[in-house]
mmCIF file of C-alpha atoms in Angstrom:
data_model
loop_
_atom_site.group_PDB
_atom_site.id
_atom_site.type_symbol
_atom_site.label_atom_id
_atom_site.label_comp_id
_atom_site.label_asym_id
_atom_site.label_seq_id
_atom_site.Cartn_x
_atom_site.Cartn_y
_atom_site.Cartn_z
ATOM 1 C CA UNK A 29 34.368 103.569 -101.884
ATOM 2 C CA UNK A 30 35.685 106.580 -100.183
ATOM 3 C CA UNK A 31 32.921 106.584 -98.189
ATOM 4 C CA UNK A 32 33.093 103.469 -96.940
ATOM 5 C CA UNK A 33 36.709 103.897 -96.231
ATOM 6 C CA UNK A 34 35.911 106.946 -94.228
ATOM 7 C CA UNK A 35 33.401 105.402 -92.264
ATOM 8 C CA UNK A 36 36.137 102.347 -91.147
ATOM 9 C CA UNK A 37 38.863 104.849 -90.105
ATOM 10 C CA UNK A 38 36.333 106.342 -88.108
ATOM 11 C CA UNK A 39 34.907 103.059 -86.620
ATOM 12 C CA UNK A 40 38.856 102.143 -86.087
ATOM 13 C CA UNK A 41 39.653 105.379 -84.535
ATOM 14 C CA UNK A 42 36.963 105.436 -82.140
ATOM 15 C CA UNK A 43 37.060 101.969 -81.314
ATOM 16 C CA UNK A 44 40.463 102.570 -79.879
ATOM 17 C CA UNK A 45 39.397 104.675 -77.614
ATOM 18 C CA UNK A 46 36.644 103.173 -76.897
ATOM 19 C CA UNK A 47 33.723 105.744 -78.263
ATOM 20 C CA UNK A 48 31.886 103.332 -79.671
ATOM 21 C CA UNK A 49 30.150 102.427 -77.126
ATOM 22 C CA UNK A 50 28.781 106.275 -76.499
ATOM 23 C CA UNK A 51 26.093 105.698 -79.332
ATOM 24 C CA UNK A 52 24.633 102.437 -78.025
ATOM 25 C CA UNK A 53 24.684 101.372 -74.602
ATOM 26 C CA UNK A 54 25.920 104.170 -72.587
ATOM 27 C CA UNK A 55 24.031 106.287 -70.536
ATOM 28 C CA UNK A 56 24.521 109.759 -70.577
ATOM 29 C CA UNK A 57 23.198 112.823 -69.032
ATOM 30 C CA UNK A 58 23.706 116.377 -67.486
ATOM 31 C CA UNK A 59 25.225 116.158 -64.278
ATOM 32 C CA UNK A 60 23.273 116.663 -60.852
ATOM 33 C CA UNK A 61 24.268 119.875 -59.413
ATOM 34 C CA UNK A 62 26.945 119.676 -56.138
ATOM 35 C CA UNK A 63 25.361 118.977 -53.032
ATOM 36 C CA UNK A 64 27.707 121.412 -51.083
ATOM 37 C CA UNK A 65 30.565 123.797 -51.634
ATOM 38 C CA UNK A 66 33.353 122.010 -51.388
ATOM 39 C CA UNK A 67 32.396 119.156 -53.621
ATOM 40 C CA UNK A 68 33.548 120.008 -56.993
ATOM 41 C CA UNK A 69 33.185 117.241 -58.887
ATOM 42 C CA UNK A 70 29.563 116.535 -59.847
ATOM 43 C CA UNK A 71 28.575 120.384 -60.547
ATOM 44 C CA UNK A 72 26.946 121.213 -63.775
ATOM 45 C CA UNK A 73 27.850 124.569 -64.983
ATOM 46 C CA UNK A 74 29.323 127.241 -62.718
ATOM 47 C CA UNK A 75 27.916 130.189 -62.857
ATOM 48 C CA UNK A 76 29.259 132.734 -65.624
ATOM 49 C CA UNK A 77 30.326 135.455 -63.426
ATOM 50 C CA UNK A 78 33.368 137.950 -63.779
ATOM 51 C CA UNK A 79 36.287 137.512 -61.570
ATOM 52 C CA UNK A 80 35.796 140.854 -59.789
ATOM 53 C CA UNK A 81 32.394 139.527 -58.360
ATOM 54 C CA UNK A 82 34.108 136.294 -57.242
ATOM 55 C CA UNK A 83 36.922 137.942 -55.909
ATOM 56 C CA UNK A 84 35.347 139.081 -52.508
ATOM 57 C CA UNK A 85 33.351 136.358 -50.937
ATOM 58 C CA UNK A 86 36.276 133.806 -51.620
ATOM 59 C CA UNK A 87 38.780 136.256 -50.654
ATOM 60 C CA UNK A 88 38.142 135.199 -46.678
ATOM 61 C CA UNK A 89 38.200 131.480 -47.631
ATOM 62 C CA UNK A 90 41.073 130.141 -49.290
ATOM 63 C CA UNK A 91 39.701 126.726 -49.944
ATOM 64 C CA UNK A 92 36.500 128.079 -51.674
ATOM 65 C CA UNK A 93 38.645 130.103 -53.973
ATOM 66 C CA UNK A 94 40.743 127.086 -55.188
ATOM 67 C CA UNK A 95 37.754 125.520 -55.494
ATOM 68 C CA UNK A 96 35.980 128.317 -57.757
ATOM 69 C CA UNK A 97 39.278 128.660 -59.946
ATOM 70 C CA UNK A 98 39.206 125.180 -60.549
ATOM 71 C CA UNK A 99 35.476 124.652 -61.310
ATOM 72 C CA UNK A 100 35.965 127.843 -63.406
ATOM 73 C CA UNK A 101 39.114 126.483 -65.262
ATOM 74 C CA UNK A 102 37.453 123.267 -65.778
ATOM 75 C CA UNK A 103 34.068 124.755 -67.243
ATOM 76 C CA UNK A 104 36.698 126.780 -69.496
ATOM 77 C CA UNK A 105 38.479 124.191 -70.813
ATOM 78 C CA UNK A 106 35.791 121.801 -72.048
ATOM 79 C CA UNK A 107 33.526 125.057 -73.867
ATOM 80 C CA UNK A 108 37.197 125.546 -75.263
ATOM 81 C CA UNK A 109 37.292 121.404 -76.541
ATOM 82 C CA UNK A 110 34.006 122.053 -77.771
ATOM 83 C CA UNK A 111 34.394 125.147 -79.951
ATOM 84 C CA UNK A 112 37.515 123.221 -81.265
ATOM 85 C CA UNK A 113 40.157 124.938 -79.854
ATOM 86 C CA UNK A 114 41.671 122.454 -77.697
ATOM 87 C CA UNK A 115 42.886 122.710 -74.439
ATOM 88 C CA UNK A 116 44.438 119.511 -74.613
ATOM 89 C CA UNK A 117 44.119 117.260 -71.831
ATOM 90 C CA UNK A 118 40.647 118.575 -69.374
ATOM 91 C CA UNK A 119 42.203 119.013 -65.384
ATOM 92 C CA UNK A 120 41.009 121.883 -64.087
ATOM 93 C CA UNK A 121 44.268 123.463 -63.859
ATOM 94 C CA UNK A 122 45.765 126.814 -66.338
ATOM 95 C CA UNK A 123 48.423 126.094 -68.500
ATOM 96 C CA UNK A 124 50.254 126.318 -71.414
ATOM 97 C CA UNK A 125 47.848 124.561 -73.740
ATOM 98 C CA UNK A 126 44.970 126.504 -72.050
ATOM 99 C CA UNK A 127 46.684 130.107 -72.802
ATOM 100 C CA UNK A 128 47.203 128.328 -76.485
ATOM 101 C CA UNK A 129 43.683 128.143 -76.943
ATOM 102 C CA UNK A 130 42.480 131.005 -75.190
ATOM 103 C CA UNK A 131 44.583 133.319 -77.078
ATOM 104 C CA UNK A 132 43.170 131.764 -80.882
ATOM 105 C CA UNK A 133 39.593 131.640 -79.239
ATOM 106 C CA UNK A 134 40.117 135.385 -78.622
ATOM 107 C CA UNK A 135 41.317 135.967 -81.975
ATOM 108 C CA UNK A 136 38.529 133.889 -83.535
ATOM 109 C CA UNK A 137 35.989 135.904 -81.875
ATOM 110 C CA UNK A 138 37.970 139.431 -82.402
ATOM 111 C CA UNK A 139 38.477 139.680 -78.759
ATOM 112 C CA UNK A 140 42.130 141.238 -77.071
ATOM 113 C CA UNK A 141 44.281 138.811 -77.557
ATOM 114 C CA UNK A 142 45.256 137.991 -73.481
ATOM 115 C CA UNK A 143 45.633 133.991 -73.371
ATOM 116 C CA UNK A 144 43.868 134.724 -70.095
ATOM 117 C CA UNK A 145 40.186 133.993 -69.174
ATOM 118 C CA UNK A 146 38.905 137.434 -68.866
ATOM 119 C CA UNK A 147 35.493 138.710 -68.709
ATOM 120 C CA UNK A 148 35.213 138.966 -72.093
ATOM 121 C CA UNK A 149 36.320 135.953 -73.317
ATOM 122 C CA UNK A 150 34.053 133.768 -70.092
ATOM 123 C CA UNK A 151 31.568 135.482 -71.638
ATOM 124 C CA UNK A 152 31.876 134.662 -75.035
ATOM 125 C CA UNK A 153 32.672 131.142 -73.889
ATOM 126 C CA UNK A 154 29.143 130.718 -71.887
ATOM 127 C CA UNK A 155 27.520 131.539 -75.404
ATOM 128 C CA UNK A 156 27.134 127.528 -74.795
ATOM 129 C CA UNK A 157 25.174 127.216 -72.363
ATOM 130 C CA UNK A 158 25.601 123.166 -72.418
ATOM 131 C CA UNK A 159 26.363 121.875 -68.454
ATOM 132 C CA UNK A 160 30.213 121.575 -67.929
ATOM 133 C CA UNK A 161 29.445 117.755 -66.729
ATOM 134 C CA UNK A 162 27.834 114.514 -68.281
ATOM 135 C CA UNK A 163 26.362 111.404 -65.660
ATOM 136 C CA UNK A 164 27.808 108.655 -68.066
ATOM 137 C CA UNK A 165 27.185 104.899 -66.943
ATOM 138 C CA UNK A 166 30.051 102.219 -67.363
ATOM 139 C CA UNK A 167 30.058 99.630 -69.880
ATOM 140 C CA UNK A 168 31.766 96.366 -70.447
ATOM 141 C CA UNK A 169 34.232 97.863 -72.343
ATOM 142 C CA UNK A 170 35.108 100.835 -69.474
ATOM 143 C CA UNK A 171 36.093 97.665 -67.385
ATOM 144 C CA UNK A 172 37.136 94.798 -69.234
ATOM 145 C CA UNK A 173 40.551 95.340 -70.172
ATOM 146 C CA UNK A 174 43.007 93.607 -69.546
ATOM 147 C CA UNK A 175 44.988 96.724 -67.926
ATOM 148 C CA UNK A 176 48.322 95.994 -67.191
ATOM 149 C CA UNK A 177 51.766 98.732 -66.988
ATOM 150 C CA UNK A 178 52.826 99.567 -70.095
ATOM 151 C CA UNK A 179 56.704 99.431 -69.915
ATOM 152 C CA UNK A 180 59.309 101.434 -71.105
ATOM 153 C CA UNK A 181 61.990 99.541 -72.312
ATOM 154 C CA UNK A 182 60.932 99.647 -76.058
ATOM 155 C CA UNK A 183 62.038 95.802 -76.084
ATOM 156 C CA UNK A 184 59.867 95.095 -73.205
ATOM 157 C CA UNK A 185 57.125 96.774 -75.033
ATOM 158 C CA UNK A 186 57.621 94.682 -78.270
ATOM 159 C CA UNK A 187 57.057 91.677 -76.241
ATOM 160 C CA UNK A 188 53.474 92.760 -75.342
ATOM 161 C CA UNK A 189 49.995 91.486 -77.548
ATOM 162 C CA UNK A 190 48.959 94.870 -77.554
ATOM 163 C CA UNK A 191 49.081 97.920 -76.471
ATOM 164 C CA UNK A 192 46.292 99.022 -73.939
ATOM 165 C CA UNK A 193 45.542 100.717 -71.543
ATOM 166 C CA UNK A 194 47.007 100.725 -68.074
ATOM 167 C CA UNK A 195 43.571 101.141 -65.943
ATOM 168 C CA UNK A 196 40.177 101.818 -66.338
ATOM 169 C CA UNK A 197 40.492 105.514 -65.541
ATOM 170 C CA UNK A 198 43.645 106.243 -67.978
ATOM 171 C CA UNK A 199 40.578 104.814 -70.771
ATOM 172 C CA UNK A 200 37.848 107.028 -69.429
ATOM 173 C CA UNK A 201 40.229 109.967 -69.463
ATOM 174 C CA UNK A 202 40.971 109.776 -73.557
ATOM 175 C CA UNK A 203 36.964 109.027 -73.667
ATOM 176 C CA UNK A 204 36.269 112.097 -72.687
ATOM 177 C CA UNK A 205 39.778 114.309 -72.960
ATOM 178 C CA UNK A 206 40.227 114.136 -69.383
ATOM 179 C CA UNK A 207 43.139 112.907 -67.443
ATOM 180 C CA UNK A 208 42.868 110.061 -65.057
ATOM 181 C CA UNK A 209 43.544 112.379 -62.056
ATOM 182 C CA UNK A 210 40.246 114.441 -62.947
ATOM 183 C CA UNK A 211 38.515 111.080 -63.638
ATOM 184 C CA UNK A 212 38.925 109.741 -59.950
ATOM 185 C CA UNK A 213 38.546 113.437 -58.464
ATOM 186 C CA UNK A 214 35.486 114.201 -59.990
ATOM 187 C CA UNK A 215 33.853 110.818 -58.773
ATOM 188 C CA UNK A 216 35.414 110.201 -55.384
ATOM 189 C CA UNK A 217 33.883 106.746 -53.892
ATOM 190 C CA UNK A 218 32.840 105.656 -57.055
ATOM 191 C CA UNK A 219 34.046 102.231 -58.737
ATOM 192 C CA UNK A 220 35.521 102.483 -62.216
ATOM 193 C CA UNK A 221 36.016 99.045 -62.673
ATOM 194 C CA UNK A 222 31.856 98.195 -62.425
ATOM 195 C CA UNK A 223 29.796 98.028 -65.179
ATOM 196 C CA UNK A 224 26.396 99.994 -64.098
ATOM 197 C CA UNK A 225 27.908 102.547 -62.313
ATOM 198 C CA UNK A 226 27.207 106.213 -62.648
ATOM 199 C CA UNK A 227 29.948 108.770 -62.802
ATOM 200 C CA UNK A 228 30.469 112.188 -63.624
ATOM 201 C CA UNK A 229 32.767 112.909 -66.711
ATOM 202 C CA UNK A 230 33.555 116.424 -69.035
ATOM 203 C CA UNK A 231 31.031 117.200 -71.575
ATOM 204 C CA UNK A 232 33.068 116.473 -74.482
ATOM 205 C CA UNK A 233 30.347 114.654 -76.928
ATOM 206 C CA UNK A 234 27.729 115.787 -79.226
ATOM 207 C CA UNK A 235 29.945 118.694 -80.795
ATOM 208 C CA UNK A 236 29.511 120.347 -84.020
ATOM 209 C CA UNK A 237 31.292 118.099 -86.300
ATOM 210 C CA UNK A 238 33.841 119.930 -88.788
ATOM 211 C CA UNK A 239 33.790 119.992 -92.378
ATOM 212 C CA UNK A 240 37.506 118.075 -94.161
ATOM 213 C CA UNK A 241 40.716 120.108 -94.126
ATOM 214 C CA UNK A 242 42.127 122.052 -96.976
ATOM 215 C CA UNK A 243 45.145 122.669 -94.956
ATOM 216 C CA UNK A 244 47.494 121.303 -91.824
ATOM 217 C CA UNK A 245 49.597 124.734 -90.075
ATOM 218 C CA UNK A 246 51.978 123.258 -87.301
ATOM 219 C CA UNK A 247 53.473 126.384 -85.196
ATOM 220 C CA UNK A 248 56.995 125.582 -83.685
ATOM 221 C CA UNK A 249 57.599 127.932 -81.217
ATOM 222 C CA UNK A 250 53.638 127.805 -80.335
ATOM 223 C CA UNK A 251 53.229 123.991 -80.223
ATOM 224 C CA UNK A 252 49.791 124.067 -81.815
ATOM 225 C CA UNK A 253 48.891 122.388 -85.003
ATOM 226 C CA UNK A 254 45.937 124.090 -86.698
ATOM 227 C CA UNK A 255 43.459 123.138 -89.453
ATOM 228 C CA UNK A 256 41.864 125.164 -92.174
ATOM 229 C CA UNK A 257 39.480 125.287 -94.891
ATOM 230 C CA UNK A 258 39.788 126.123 -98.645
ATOM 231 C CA UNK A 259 38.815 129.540 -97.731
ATOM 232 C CA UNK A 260 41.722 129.795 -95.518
ATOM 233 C CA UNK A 261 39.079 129.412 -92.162
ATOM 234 C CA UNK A 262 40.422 128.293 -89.072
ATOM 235 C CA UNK A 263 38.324 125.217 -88.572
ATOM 236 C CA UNK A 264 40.288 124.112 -85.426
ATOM 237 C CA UNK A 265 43.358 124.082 -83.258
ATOM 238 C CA UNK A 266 44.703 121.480 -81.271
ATOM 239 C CA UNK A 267 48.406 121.469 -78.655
ATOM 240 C CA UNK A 268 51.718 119.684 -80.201
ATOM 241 C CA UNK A 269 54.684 118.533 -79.222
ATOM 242 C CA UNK A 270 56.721 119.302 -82.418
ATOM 243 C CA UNK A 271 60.732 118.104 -82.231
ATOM 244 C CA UNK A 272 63.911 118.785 -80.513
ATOM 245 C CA UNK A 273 67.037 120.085 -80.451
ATOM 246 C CA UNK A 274 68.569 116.563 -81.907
ATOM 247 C CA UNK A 275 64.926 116.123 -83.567
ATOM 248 C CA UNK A 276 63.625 119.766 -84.870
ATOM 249 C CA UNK A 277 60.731 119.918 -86.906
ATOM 250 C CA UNK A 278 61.114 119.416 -90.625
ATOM 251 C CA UNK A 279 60.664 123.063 -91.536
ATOM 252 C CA UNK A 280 58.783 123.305 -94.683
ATOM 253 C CA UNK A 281 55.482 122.502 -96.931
ATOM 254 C CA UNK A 282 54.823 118.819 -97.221
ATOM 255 C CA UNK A 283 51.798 116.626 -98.417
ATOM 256 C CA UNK A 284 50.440 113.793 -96.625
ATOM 257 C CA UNK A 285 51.021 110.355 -98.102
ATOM 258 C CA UNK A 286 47.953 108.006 -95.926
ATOM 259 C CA UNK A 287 46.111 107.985 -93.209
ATOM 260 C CA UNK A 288 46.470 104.584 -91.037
ATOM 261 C CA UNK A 289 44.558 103.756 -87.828
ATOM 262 C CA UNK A 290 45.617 101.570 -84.877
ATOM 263 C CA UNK A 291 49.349 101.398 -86.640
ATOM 264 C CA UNK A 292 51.678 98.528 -85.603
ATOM 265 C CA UNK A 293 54.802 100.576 -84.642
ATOM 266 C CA UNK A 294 57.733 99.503 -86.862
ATOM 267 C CA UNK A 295 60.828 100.292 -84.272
ATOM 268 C CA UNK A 296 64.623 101.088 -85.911
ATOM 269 C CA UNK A 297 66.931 101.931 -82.797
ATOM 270 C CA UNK A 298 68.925 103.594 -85.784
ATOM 271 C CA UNK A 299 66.339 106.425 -86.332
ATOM 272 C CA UNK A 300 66.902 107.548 -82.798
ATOM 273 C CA UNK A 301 69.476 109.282 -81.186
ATOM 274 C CA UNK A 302 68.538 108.478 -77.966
ATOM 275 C CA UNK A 303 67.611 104.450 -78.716
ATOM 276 C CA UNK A 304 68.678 101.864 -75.889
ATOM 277 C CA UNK A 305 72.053 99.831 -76.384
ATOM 278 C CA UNK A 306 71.521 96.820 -77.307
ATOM 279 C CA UNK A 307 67.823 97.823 -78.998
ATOM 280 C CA UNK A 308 66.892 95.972 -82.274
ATOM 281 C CA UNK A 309 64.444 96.482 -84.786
ATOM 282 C CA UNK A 310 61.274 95.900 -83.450
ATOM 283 C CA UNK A 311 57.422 95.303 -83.619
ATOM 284 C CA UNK A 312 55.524 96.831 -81.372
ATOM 285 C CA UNK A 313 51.434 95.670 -81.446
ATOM 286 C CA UNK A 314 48.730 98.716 -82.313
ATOM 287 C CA UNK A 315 46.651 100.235 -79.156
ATOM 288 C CA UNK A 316 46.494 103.125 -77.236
ATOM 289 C CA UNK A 317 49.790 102.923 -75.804
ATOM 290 C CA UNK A 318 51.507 101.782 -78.863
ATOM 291 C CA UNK A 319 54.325 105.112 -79.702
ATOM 292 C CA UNK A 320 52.527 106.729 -81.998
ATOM 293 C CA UNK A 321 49.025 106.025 -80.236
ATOM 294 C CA UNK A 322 45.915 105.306 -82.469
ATOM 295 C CA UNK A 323 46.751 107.132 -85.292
ATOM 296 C CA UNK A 324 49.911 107.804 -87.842
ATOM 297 C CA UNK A 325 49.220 110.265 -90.553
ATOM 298 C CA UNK A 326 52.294 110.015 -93.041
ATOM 299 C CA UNK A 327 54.068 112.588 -94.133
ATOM 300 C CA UNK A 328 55.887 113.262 -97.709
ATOM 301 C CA UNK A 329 59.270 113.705 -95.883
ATOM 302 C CA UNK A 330 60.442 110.205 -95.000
ATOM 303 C CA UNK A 331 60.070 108.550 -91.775
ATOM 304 C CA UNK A 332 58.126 111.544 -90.367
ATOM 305 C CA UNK A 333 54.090 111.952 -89.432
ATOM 306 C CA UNK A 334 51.215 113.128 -87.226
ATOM 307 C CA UNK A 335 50.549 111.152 -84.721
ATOM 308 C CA UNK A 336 49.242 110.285 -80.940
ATOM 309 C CA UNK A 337 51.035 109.254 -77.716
ATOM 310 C CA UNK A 338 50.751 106.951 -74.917
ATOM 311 C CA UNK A 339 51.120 110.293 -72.943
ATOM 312 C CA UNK A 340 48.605 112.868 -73.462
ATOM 313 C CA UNK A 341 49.612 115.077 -70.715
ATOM 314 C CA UNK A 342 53.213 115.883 -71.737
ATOM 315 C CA UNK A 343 51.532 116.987 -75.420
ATOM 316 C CA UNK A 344 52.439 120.582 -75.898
ATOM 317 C CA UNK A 345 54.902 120.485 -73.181
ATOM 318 C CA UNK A 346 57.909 117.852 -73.747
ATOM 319 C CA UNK A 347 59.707 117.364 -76.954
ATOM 320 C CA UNK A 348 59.028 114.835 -79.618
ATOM 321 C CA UNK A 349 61.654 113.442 -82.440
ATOM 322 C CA UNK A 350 61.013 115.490 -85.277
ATOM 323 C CA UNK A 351 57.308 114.326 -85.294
ATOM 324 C CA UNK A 352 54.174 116.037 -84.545
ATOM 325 C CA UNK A 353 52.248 114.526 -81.698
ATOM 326 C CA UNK A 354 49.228 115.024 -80.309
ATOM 327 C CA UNK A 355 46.886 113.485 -78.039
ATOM 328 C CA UNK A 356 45.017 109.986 -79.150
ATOM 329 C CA UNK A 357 41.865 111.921 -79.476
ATOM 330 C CA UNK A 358 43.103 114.774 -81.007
ATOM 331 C CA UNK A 359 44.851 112.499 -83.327
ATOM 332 C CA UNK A 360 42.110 110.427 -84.295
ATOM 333 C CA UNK A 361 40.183 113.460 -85.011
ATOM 334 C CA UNK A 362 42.671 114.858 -87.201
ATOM 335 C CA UNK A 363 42.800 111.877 -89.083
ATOM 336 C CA UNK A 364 39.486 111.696 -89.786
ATOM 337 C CA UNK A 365 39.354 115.128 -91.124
ATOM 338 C CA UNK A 366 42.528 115.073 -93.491
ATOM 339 C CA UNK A 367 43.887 112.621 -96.555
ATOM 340 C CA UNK A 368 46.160 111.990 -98.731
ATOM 341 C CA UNK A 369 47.401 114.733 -100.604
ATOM 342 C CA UNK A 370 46.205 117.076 -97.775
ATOM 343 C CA UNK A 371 48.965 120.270 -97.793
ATOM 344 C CA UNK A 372 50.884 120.546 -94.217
ATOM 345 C CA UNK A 373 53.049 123.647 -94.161
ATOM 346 C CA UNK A 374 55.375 123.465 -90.960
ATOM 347 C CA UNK A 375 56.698 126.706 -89.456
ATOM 348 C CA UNK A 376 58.555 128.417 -87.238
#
């Protein structure tokens, strides 16, 4: 029975973003390599070179340097998703959630602790060899929608059938961790709303799955929530936005209660400090951009949880209310890896 259970969050989960179709119709592929330069967007892997050999040649050409940073960045940041430390959303760009995971990568792998992508740690990185890139052809459910705006009036939101996505590229982008910006950049002139057509997307699939949580660790003042084993191994690490000055996080060692995929979101204006006048209790219909995403993971303390957000780019970097969020994919991962009476300590 557990089983079976396990294998309908998982079909719920991924449905909602939409994986499913990643096993069946889709078509997927290493990436060609760039035809020149300047195109950045349909290489494979970059070459694993040190900075200090890169630094000359691109020091003369501006434009070539951005470009190496970013390809370099990029390549980074999906060997980081795949080793499970999670970079959070996949653009190309150093940040916050990128030092995050460089610096437990580095610990992982006994390396100086930098948060930087040094030799050393592009090194230990390239130990996967697997392209930075997938070709990945649309399906139906890539296009089909509907996409519409997803308001943000809470009441305007309640008055919706569901929650979905916006466009076709803000669905690609939690397919494969990206955001839509990378999406559209690494495929310029290509249609996302065909079905048929070939684009170039993060290698985010076909990782080593992870064995269940012992043990949920949510750092504060690092805004990373972290999962371990019985053995007290870091199995992986994922960005968080984890409360507020009006909202701090609930400081302390709490259980979880359930697990529940695609959750209706059950509004109180009450609960919030910062709720609408005029805002009732509310409804709001299960999807991607529902609050809490495609995923709520209950927590023993009342009225808080784990959870995903309509927003995956602000995770790690904005403040939540009290709650732990993380991105829909993140999320859904986590849920599938935790349960009820799972321990979550929550710390400083």
């Amino acid at each position: 029975m557990k089983r079976k259970q396990a294998a309908l969050l998982s079909a719920a989960l991924l449905g909602a973003l939409p994986f499913a179709a990643l096993g069946q119709q889709a078509v997927l592929q290493p990436a060609a390599a760039p035809q020149a330069a300047t195109t950045a967007t349909t290489a494979a892997a970059p070459p694993a070179q040190s900075p200090s050999r890169n630094a000359a040649p691109n020091a003369a050409n501006p434009a070539a340097a951005k470009q190496a940073e970013f390809e370099r960045n990029l390549r980074a940041q999906v060997l980081l998703d795949r080793a499970h430390f999670s970079p959070g959303e996949i653009d190309g760009a150093y940040g916050s959630n990128m030092r995050n995971a460089l610096s437990s990568f580095q610990a992982a792998r006994q390396l100086p602790v930098t948060g930087k992508l040094d030799e050393a740690t592009w090194n230990a990185l390239n130990a996967d060899n697997t392209p930075t890139l997938l070709t990945y052809t649309l399906v139906e459910a890539d296009v089909a929608g509907p996409f519409r705006p997803v308001p943000e009036d809470m009441m305007a939101k309640a008055s919706l059938p569901a929650l979905g996505y916006a466009s076709a590229a803000e669905g690609l982008g939690e397919k494969f961790h990206a955001s839509p910006a990378l999406i559209e950049r690494l495929n310029p002139g290509k249609s996302l709303s065909r079905v048929g057509e070939q684009i170039v997307v993060p290698n985010v699939v076909g990782k080593n799955p992870l064995p269940k949580a012992a043990r949920v660790v949510v750092r504060d003042e690092a805004k990373i929530l972290q999962l371990y084993d019985a053995e007290g191994r870091l199995l992986a690490q994922y960005p968080a936005s984890t409360g507020s000055e009006h909202d701090p996080l609930p400081i302390g060692t709490w259980k979880i209660e359930g697990v529940h995929p695609n959750p209706t979101y059950h509004y109180n204006p009450k609960l919030f400090w910062d709720a609408e006048p005029g805002d009732k209790k509310a409804k709001i219909a299960p999807g991607p951009n529902n609050p809490v995403g495609v995923a709520w993971i209950d927590l023993s303390k009342p009225h808080y949880g784990i959870h995903g957000t309509p927003v995956p780019g602000h995770v790690g970097k904005t403040e939540s209310h009290g709650c732990i969020r993380l991105t829909n994919w993140s999320a859904a991962e986590v849920a599938n890896l935790v349960g009820a009476g799972t321990e979550v300590v929550l710390q400083n």
